[in-house]
Amino acid sequence: MDQPLPTDHPGSVDHKRRLTALRKRLPPYLLSLPAGLWLLLLFIVPLLIMLSITLKTCSPASGVCVMTWNWGELPHVVNLYHPQFITSLVFAAIATVIDLVISFPIAYWIAFYGGRKKNFFLIMLLVPFFVSFIIRTLVWEFILSNNGIVLTFLKHNHLAPSNFHVLGTGLAVIAGLAYNYLPFTALPLYVALERIDRRVLNAAYDLYANRRAAFMRVILPLTIPGIFAAFLLTFIPAFGDYVNQEILGGTSNTMIGTVIQNLFLIDSDYAGGASLSVVLLIISLLGIWLYARLLGSRTIEEYL
Amino acid sequence: MEHVNNEAMNTEGIDPSFWRGLTQPRFSRRQALTASGLGLGAALAGSMGSATMAGAASSVGSKSWWKSQKLHHTLNFANWPYYIDVLAGKHPSLQNFTKQTGIKVNYFEVIQDNASFYQKIRPSLAAGQYTGYDIVVMTNNNPQLGYLMQLGWLVPLDHAMMKNFNKYAGPLIKSPSWDPGNKYTMAWQSGWTAIGYNNKKVKNPGDSVDILFNKKYAGRVGMLSDPFELGSVGLLAIGVEPAKSTESDWAKAAKKLQQQKSDGIVAAYYDQSYIQHLKNGDIDISMCYSGDIFQADLNSKYKDLTLLIPHEGAMLWTDNMCIPKYAQNPLDAMTAMDYFYSPVTQSVVEYYNDYICPVPAAKQQLLHPTGWNKAALASLKPEIGLPYSVTANSNVVFPSPARVKASKPYYNFKSQTEIDAWTSLFLPIIQGA
């Protein structure tokens, strides 16, 4: 009985060929291993932990969570807090649009007319944001308070009715959001405008485009990935923000971030807080997916 | 809170023994091994640390346990801000305590509200470790004090050491409904949650909680953002005693409060910051804590602020000193807690504090100081700028029998389900859009 040599036998031709193939295929995976581990440990694992908490039942007394496969928690809290989700969406959207309107001219001016002092102007734009986020917001509370400088001046000169107030209103929250997230809009816009090839603009003029047409048909389309990136970078953190609402807002404009913070830190409702966080995350990921779908994933690495 | 038993705490469908296992520290296999190892060593060597023996043999808070404790001449005391006499950044009553007993006190003003402070100490307690504090001060109108009791996270007090307390504690706080027999707690101070208003803006306040629901003051009324305070005032407004209320009463009260909000009467739901808004004139009427209004009145700038105890009654809350389990200096804590029940000590604390004094006899000590308080009060006087008699005769600090009668206790929750039912009714009013 002559047994044939197993083809897998070390030293066999087949085995060698397989090893070379593996050696060729493996490097990309090995090279992406650090990034993959990073993603796994700092994103996927925490995400799974959070998802598992949404199915648990936690005791507010002991803080102990027990897995009860409670699928009802997520729909329950979404049903309970959907008005706050809507408030957050509206506030974050308005603040983002305000930021885009304010920072586009600034970024445009620095990119096209900044000359050699571009970096200086950029630093000027960022200097206020070197101060802590909380302190900046607290100072806004001071400025906008009923007896603060702005309202006292307005009321004293009869520019506003005596019962006019800003603090505690949605307006104050939107203003705070717009102020605090301005750099997140301005910088991607600047990057987008800065990289526009000036020769393309000259070509447009050569083809008898006036300034308006050149802006509308050349500059604006070329900045669209930047605008979208700016939108995402501002909208996503503003959507989940709770500091501005907590400090500048009142009772009728609670945002979802405030609710999550209360559920986690005061009410010990970990399942509820985790459920709302998951919904928040899904909405944010939808935004990024939309961006990738419309503008391609290549631009994500360039702008975000 | 005493009624909240372990069984009631369970979330539906969970085996009670499972909960106990998760929430209560157990004698683990490793500890057992260590202990037997020690025993073996002791048998061989013929000697053994008696403290370890006593600690293992008697349960925490028992007579023998207390006997085995020693003074460490140090004490870590966690309290709410602005709640003890202050002179030039120091606390005369604590300085004197150190002088008398040699116990050095580290006083931390770290408690801003019950829920978040509870969350800070809970992980240590659950892990069976020292929280860093030997005395913490928790309010009876929130569930957290009850949680601490029912999870066995408080050290039962040594009644043999409560000499001043047994002699001088006032009727409002002696053996209270939330801690019968003062098993775990001794009151620090009490106060009413009542109504404060600006008498320049509000001319005919009347004597009813209805003032909070009057459309005449739309947008000028502040309410408290604590769901237990808000719900209680809602119950008073519909004519129900909170302590005797039922779940259907709660729903009616919530409806009344929701109506008040949708009528635009409520300017906002405030935490402690309401007093600043009242002082600033952002609001004219607000639910308030009695001591805040008394203190504001002392400043000539805010003389317009007036306290109203409605005929429906005012909620009486008490902040309670207690010793969290695994405290490193329980004997020092016990010594300090009883020290604060001396009328001499309390007169100094109260001259600064202006909440309801747990020691009625402190009134006489304020009028005619006889001990170390003589010098302490004299040194505080320029700072406070008031004759002692104003505090001593204040109906807010030493309440009249009528005021004592008007004091209403909070509802005692019997289970977590009840707490959830309450908060799910009143929290949406505060947080809702």
PDB file of N, CA and C in Angstrom, chain B residues 179-244:
ATOM      1  N   ASP B 179     -35.981  57.994  60.749  1.00  0.00           N
ATOM      2  CA  ASP B 179     -34.974  57.206  61.445  1.00  0.00           C
ATOM      3  C   ASP B 179     -35.412  56.985  62.889  1.00  0.00           C
ATOM      4  N   PRO B 180     -36.403  56.121  63.098  1.00  0.00           N
ATOM      5  CA  PRO B 180     -36.944  55.928  64.457  1.00  0.00           C
ATOM      6  C   PRO B 180     -35.844  55.521  65.427  1.00  0.00           C
ATOM      7  N   GLY B 181     -35.854  56.181  66.576  1.00  0.00           N
ATOM      8  CA  GLY B 181     -34.866  55.859  67.595  1.00  0.00           C
ATOM      9  C   GLY B 181     -33.476  56.375  67.299  1.00  0.00           C
ATOM     10  N   ASN B 182     -33.341  57.212  66.275  1.00  0.00           N
ATOM     11  CA  ASN B 182     -32.026  57.739  65.874  1.00  0.00           C
ATOM     12  C   ASN B 182     -30.978  56.632  65.795  1.00  0.00           C
ATOM     13  N   LYS B 183     -31.359  55.587  65.095  1.00  0.00           N
ATOM     14  CA  LYS B 183     -30.444  54.460  64.989  1.00  0.00           C
ATOM     15  C   LYS B 183     -29.182  54.840  64.215  1.00  0.00           C
ATOM     16  N   TYR B 184     -29.375  55.630  63.147  1.00  0.00           N
ATOM     17  CA  TYR B 184     -28.235  55.921  62.270  1.00  0.00           C
ATOM     18  C   TYR B 184     -27.873  57.400  62.192  1.00  0.00           C
ATOM     19  N   THR B 185     -28.796  58.268  62.554  1.00  0.00           N
ATOM     20  CA  THR B 185     -28.576  59.680  62.236  1.00  0.00           C
ATOM     21  C   THR B 185     -28.838  60.605  63.414  1.00  0.00           C
ATOM     22  N   MET B 186     -28.178  61.759  63.356  1.00  0.00           N
ATOM     23  CA  MET B 186     -28.471  62.865  64.245  1.00  0.00           C
ATOM     24  C   MET B 186     -28.591  64.092  63.360  1.00  0.00           C
ATOM     25  N   ALA B 187     -29.631  64.903  63.593  1.00  0.00           N
ATOM     26  CA  ALA B 187     -29.868  66.044  62.713  1.00  0.00           C
ATOM     27  C   ALA B 187     -28.734  67.057  62.809  1.00  0.00           C
ATOM     28  N   TRP B 188     -28.419  67.643  61.690  1.00  0.00           N
ATOM     29  CA  TRP B 188     -27.474  68.769  61.689  1.00  0.00           C
ATOM     30  C   TRP B 188     -28.286  70.065  61.813  1.00  0.00           C
ATOM     31  N   GLN B 189     -29.149  70.320  60.864  1.00  0.00           N
ATOM     32  CA  GLN B 189     -30.044  71.474  60.905  1.00  0.00           C
ATOM     33  C   GLN B 189     -31.301  71.076  60.145  1.00  0.00           C
ATOM     34  N   SER B 190     -32.382  71.818  60.398  1.00  0.00           N
ATOM     35  CA  SER B 190     -33.586  71.603  59.608  1.00  0.00           C
ATOM     36  C   SER B 190     -34.003  72.931  58.990  1.00  0.00           C
ATOM     37  N   GLY B 191     -34.994  72.843  58.130  1.00  0.00           N
ATOM     38  CA  GLY B 191     -35.506  74.073  57.537  1.00  0.00           C
ATOM     39  C   GLY B 191     -36.830  73.797  56.880  1.00  0.00           C
ATOM     40  N   TRP B 192     -37.520  74.867  56.511  1.00  0.00           N
ATOM     41  CA  TRP B 192     -38.766  74.701  55.782  1.00  0.00           C
ATOM     42  C   TRP B 192     -38.539  74.997  54.323  1.00  0.00           C
ATOM     43  N   THR B 193     -39.257  74.267  53.494  1.00  0.00           N
ATOM     44  CA  THR B 193     -39.378  74.694  52.117  1.00  0.00           C
ATOM     45  C   THR B 193     -40.682  75.450  52.058  1.00  0.00           C
ATOM     46  N   ALA B 194     -40.550  76.774  51.984  1.00  0.00           N
ATOM     47  CA  ALA B 194     -41.734  77.619  52.067  1.00  0.00           C
ATOM     48  C   ALA B 194     -41.768  78.532  50.846  1.00  0.00           C
ATOM     49  N   ILE B 195     -42.318  79.724  51.034  1.00  0.00           N
ATOM     50  CA  ILE B 195     -42.427  80.662  49.912  1.00  0.00           C
ATOM     51  C   ILE B 195     -41.730  81.954  50.303  1.00  0.00           C
ATOM     52  N   GLY B 196     -40.926  82.464  49.398  1.00  0.00           N
ATOM     53  CA  GLY B 196     -40.300  83.765  49.617  1.00  0.00           C
ATOM     54  C   GLY B 196     -40.834  84.733  48.580  1.00  0.00           C
ATOM     55  N   TYR B 197     -41.094  85.980  48.985  1.00  0.00           N
ATOM     56  CA  TYR B 197     -41.570  86.939  47.996  1.00  0.00           C
ATOM     57  C   TYR B 197     -40.993  88.314  48.270  1.00  0.00           C
ATOM     58  N   ASN B 198     -41.056  89.165  47.264  1.00  0.00           N
ATOM     59  CA  ASN B 198     -40.578  90.530  47.352  1.00  0.00           C
ATOM     60  C   ASN B 198     -41.764  91.409  47.738  1.00  0.00           C
ATOM     61  N   ASN B 199     -41.739  91.954  48.969  1.00  0.00           N
ATOM     62  CA  ASN B 199     -42.934  92.676  49.440  1.00  0.00           C
ATOM     63  C   ASN B 199     -43.143  94.021  48.741  1.00  0.00           C
ATOM     64  N   LYS B 200     -42.172  94.459  47.937  1.00  0.00           N
ATOM     65  CA  LYS B 200     -42.368  95.693  47.140  1.00  0.00           C
ATOM     66  C   LYS B 200     -43.237  95.392  45.920  1.00  0.00           C
ATOM     67  N   LYS B 201     -43.066  94.156  45.376  1.00  0.00           N
ATOM     68  CA  LYS B 201     -43.775  93.805  44.141  1.00  0.00           C
ATOM     69  C   LYS B 201     -45.087  93.082  44.426  1.00  0.00           C
ATOM     70  N   VAL B 202     -45.130  92.364  45.540  1.00  0.00           N
ATOM     71  CA  VAL B 202     -46.327  91.583  45.867  1.00  0.00           C
ATOM     72  C   VAL B 202     -46.983  92.218  47.081  1.00  0.00           C
ATOM     73  N   LYS B 203     -48.140  92.850  46.858  1.00  0.00           N
ATOM     74  CA  LYS B 203     -48.746  93.630  47.939  1.00  0.00           C
ATOM     75  C   LYS B 203     -49.643  92.791  48.858  1.00  0.00           C
ATOM     76  N   ASN B 204     -50.472  91.942  48.255  1.00  0.00           N
ATOM     77  CA  ASN B 204     -51.370  91.135  49.085  1.00  0.00           C
ATOM     78  C   ASN B 204     -51.049  89.660  48.932  1.00  0.00           C
ATOM     79  N   PRO B 205     -50.029  89.211  49.635  1.00  0.00           N
ATOM     80  CA  PRO B 205     -49.591  87.831  49.412  1.00  0.00           C
ATOM     81  C   PRO B 205     -50.583  86.783  49.929  1.00  0.00           C
ATOM     82  N   GLY B 206     -51.425  87.161  50.890  1.00  0.00           N
ATOM     83  CA  GLY B 206     -52.310  86.165  51.487  1.00  0.00           C
ATOM     84  C   GLY B 206     -51.490  85.197  52.320  1.00  0.00           C
ATOM     85  N   ASP B 207     -52.064  84.064  52.655  1.00  0.00           N
ATOM     86  CA  ASP B 207     -51.311  83.111  53.476  1.00  0.00           C
ATOM     87  C   ASP B 207     -51.472  81.699  52.927  1.00  0.00           C
ATOM     88  N   SER B 208     -51.530  81.618  51.578  1.00  0.00           N
ATOM     89  CA  SER B 208     -51.788  80.313  50.965  1.00  0.00           C
ATOM     90  C   SER B 208     -50.742  80.003  49.898  1.00  0.00           C
ATOM     91  N   VAL B 209     -50.533  78.727  49.630  1.00  0.00           N
ATOM     92  CA  VAL B 209     -49.638  78.346  48.538  1.00  0.00           C
ATOM     93  C   VAL B 209     -50.208  78.748  47.179  1.00  0.00           C
ATOM     94  N   ASP B 210     -51.498  79.113  47.156  1.00  0.00           N
ATOM     95  CA  ASP B 210     -52.116  79.506  45.888  1.00  0.00           C
ATOM     96  C   ASP B 210     -51.372  80.640  45.202  1.00  0.00           C
ATOM     97  N   ILE B 211     -50.625  81.418  45.982  1.00  0.00           N
ATOM     98  CA  ILE B 211     -49.882  82.543  45.403  1.00  0.00           C
ATOM     99  C   ILE B 211     -48.922  82.062  44.303  1.00  0.00           C
ATOM    100  N   LEU B 212     -48.450  80.818  44.454  1.00  0.00           N
ATOM    101  CA  LEU B 212     -47.539  80.279  43.439  1.00  0.00           C
ATOM    102  C   LEU B 212     -48.269  79.963  42.136  1.00  0.00           C
ATOM    103  N   PHE B 213     -49.587  79.867  42.209  1.00  0.00           N
ATOM    104  CA  PHE B 213     -50.372  79.456  41.039  1.00  0.00           C
ATOM    105  C   PHE B 213     -51.220  80.611  40.499  1.00  0.00           C
ATOM    106  N   ASN B 214     -50.935  81.839  40.989  1.00  0.00           N
ATOM    107  CA  ASN B 214     -51.734  82.994  40.604  1.00  0.00           C
ATOM    108  C   ASN B 214     -51.252  83.553  39.270  1.00  0.00           C
ATOM    109  N   LYS B 215     -52.176  83.625  38.286  1.00  0.00           N
ATOM    110  CA  LYS B 215     -51.802  84.085  36.943  1.00  0.00           C
ATOM    111  C   LYS B 215     -51.347  85.536  36.941  1.00  0.00           C
ATOM    112  N   LYS B 216     -51.722  86.277  37.995  1.00  0.00           N
ATOM    113  CA  LYS B 216     -51.308  87.669  38.111  1.00  0.00           C
ATOM    114  C   LYS B 216     -49.783  87.779  38.083  1.00  0.00           C
ATOM    115  N   TYR B 217     -49.115  86.741  38.577  1.00  0.00           N
ATOM    116  CA  TYR B 217     -47.653  86.804  38.660  1.00  0.00           C
ATOM    117  C   TYR B 217     -46.991  85.948  37.579  1.00  0.00           C
ATOM    118  N   ALA B 218     -47.672  85.803  36.456  1.00  0.00           N
ATOM    119  CA  ALA B 218     -47.149  84.963  35.372  1.00  0.00           C
ATOM    120  C   ALA B 218     -45.728  85.375  34.996  1.00  0.00           C
ATOM    121  N   GLY B 219     -44.852  84.401  34.894  1.00  0.00           N
ATOM    122  CA  GLY B 219     -43.468  84.660  34.500  1.00  0.00           C
ATOM    123  C   GLY B 219     -42.604  85.212  35.608  1.00  0.00           C
ATOM    124  N   ARG B 220     -43.187  85.401  36.806  1.00  0.00           N
ATOM    125  CA  ARG B 220     -42.430  85.987  37.912  1.00  0.00           C
ATOM    126  C   ARG B 220     -42.286  85.005  39.074  1.00  0.00           C
ATOM    127  N   VAL B 221     -42.688  83.759  38.841  1.00  0.00           N
ATOM    128  CA  VAL B 221     -42.689  82.774  39.924  1.00  0.00           C
ATOM    129  C   VAL B 221     -41.575  81.745  39.696  1.00  0.00           C
ATOM    130  N   GLY B 222     -40.780  81.516  40.715  1.00  0.00           N
ATOM    131  CA  GLY B 222     -39.747  80.489  40.627  1.00  0.00           C
ATOM    132  C   GLY B 222     -40.172  79.244  41.395  1.00  0.00           C
ATOM    133  N   MET B 223     -39.895  78.070  40.821  1.00  0.00           N
ATOM    134  CA  MET B 223     -40.175  76.814  41.512  1.00  0.00           C
ATOM    135  C   MET B 223     -38.850  76.066  41.673  1.00  0.00           C
ATOM    136  N   LEU B 224     -38.822  75.115  42.616  1.00  0.00           N
ATOM    137  CA  LEU B 224     -37.584  74.377  42.837  1.00  0.00           C
ATOM    138  C   LEU B 224     -37.510  73.167  41.898  1.00  0.00           C
ATOM    139  N   SER B 225     -36.311  72.861  41.449  1.00  0.00           N
ATOM    140  CA  SER B 225     -36.156  71.796  40.453  1.00  0.00           C
ATOM    141  C   SER B 225     -36.014  70.408  41.082  1.00  0.00           C
ATOM    142  N   ASP B 226     -36.070  70.341  42.412  1.00  0.00           N
ATOM    143  CA  ASP B 226     -36.022  69.046  43.078  1.00  0.00           C
ATOM    144  C   ASP B 226     -37.410  68.404  42.990  1.00  0.00           C
ATOM    145  N   PRO B 227     -37.518  67.228  42.332  1.00  0.00           N
ATOM    146  CA  PRO B 227     -38.853  66.652  42.131  1.00  0.00           C
ATOM    147  C   PRO B 227     -39.599  66.366  43.433  1.00  0.00           C
ATOM    148  N   PHE B 228     -38.852  66.108  44.526  1.00  0.00           N
ATOM    149  CA  PHE B 228     -39.520  65.794  45.786  1.00  0.00           C
ATOM    150  C   PHE B 228     -40.095  67.061  46.427  1.00  0.00           C
ATOM    151  N   GLU B 229     -39.408  68.186  46.254  1.00  0.00           N
ATOM    152  CA  GLU B 229     -39.925  69.465  46.736  1.00  0.00           C
ATOM    153  C   GLU B 229     -41.119  69.892  45.894  1.00  0.00           C
ATOM    154  N   LEU B 230     -40.936  69.786  44.580  1.00  0.00           N
ATOM    155  CA  LEU B 230     -41.982  70.245  43.667  1.00  0.00           C
ATOM    156  C   LEU B 230     -43.265  69.447  43.881  1.00  0.00           C
ATOM    157  N   GLY B 231     -43.142  68.143  43.960  1.00  0.00           N
ATOM    158  CA  GLY B 231     -44.318  67.303  44.157  1.00  0.00           C
ATOM    159  C   GLY B 231     -45.017  67.610  45.470  1.00  0.00           C
ATOM    160  N   SER B 232     -44.218  67.847  46.523  1.00  0.00           N
ATOM    161  CA  SER B 232     -44.814  68.104  47.833  1.00  0.00           C
ATOM    162  C   SER B 232     -45.615  69.396  47.832  1.00  0.00           C
ATOM    163  N   VAL B 233     -45.092  70.451  47.208  1.00  0.00           N
ATOM    164  CA  VAL B 233     -45.829  71.715  47.192  1.00  0.00           C
ATOM    165  C   VAL B 233     -47.084  71.576  46.327  1.00  0.00           C
ATOM    166  N   GLY B 234     -46.985  70.746  45.288  1.00  0.00           N
ATOM    167  CA  GLY B 234     -48.159  70.476  44.465  1.00  0.00           C
ATOM    168  C   GLY B 234     -49.257  69.797  45.281  1.00  0.00           C
ATOM    169  N   LEU B 235     -48.845  68.870  46.145  1.00  0.00           N
ATOM    170  CA  LEU B 235     -49.813  68.171  47.003  1.00  0.00           C
ATOM    171  C   LEU B 235     -50.445  69.146  47.989  1.00  0.00           C
ATOM    172  N   LEU B 236     -49.642  70.024  48.599  1.00  0.00           N
ATOM    173  CA  LEU B 236     -50.196  71.019  49.510  1.00  0.00           C
ATOM    174  C   LEU B 236     -51.219  71.890  48.777  1.00  0.00           C
ATOM    175  N   ALA B 237     -50.917  72.211  47.512  1.00  0.00           N
ATOM    176  CA  ALA B 237     -51.792  73.091  46.742  1.00  0.00           C
ATOM    177  C   ALA B 237     -53.139  72.446  46.436  1.00  0.00           C
ATOM    178  N   ILE B 238     -53.170  71.114  46.311  1.00  0.00           N
ATOM    179  CA  ILE B 238     -54.469  70.476  46.072  1.00  0.00           C
ATOM    180  C   ILE B 238     -55.096  70.039  47.398  1.00  0.00           C
ATOM    181  N   GLY B 239     -54.512  70.494  48.516  1.00  0.00           N
ATOM    182  CA  GLY B 239     -55.119  70.269  49.823  1.00  0.00           C
ATOM    183  C   GLY B 239     -54.884  68.883  50.388  1.00  0.00           C
ATOM    184  N   VAL B 240     -53.759  68.272  50.002  1.00  0.00           N
ATOM    185  CA  VAL B 240     -53.470  66.932  50.515  1.00  0.00           C
ATOM    186  C   VAL B 240     -52.181  66.986  51.334  1.00  0.00           C
ATOM    187  N   GLU B 241     -52.191  66.326  52.485  1.00  0.00           N
ATOM    188  CA  GLU B 241     -50.964  66.243  53.277  1.00  0.00           C
ATOM    189  C   GLU B 241     -50.000  65.288  52.582  1.00  0.00           C
ATOM    190  N   PRO B 242     -48.813  65.750  52.211  1.00  0.00           N
ATOM    191  CA  PRO B 242     -47.902  64.878  51.465  1.00  0.00           C
ATOM    192  C   PRO B 242     -47.646  63.528  52.136  1.00  0.00           C
ATOM    193  N   ALA B 243     -47.492  63.517  53.468  1.00  0.00           N
ATOM    194  CA  ALA B 243     -47.170  62.266  54.153  1.00  0.00           C
ATOM    195  C   ALA B 243     -48.299  61.247  54.031  1.00  0.00           C
ATOM    196  N   LYS B 244     -49.548  61.744  53.816  1.00  0.00           N
ATOM    197  CA  LYS B 244     -50.685  60.821  53.757  1.00  0.00           C
ATOM    198  C   LYS B 244     -51.194  60.659  52.338  1.00  0.00           C
TER     199      LYS B 244
END
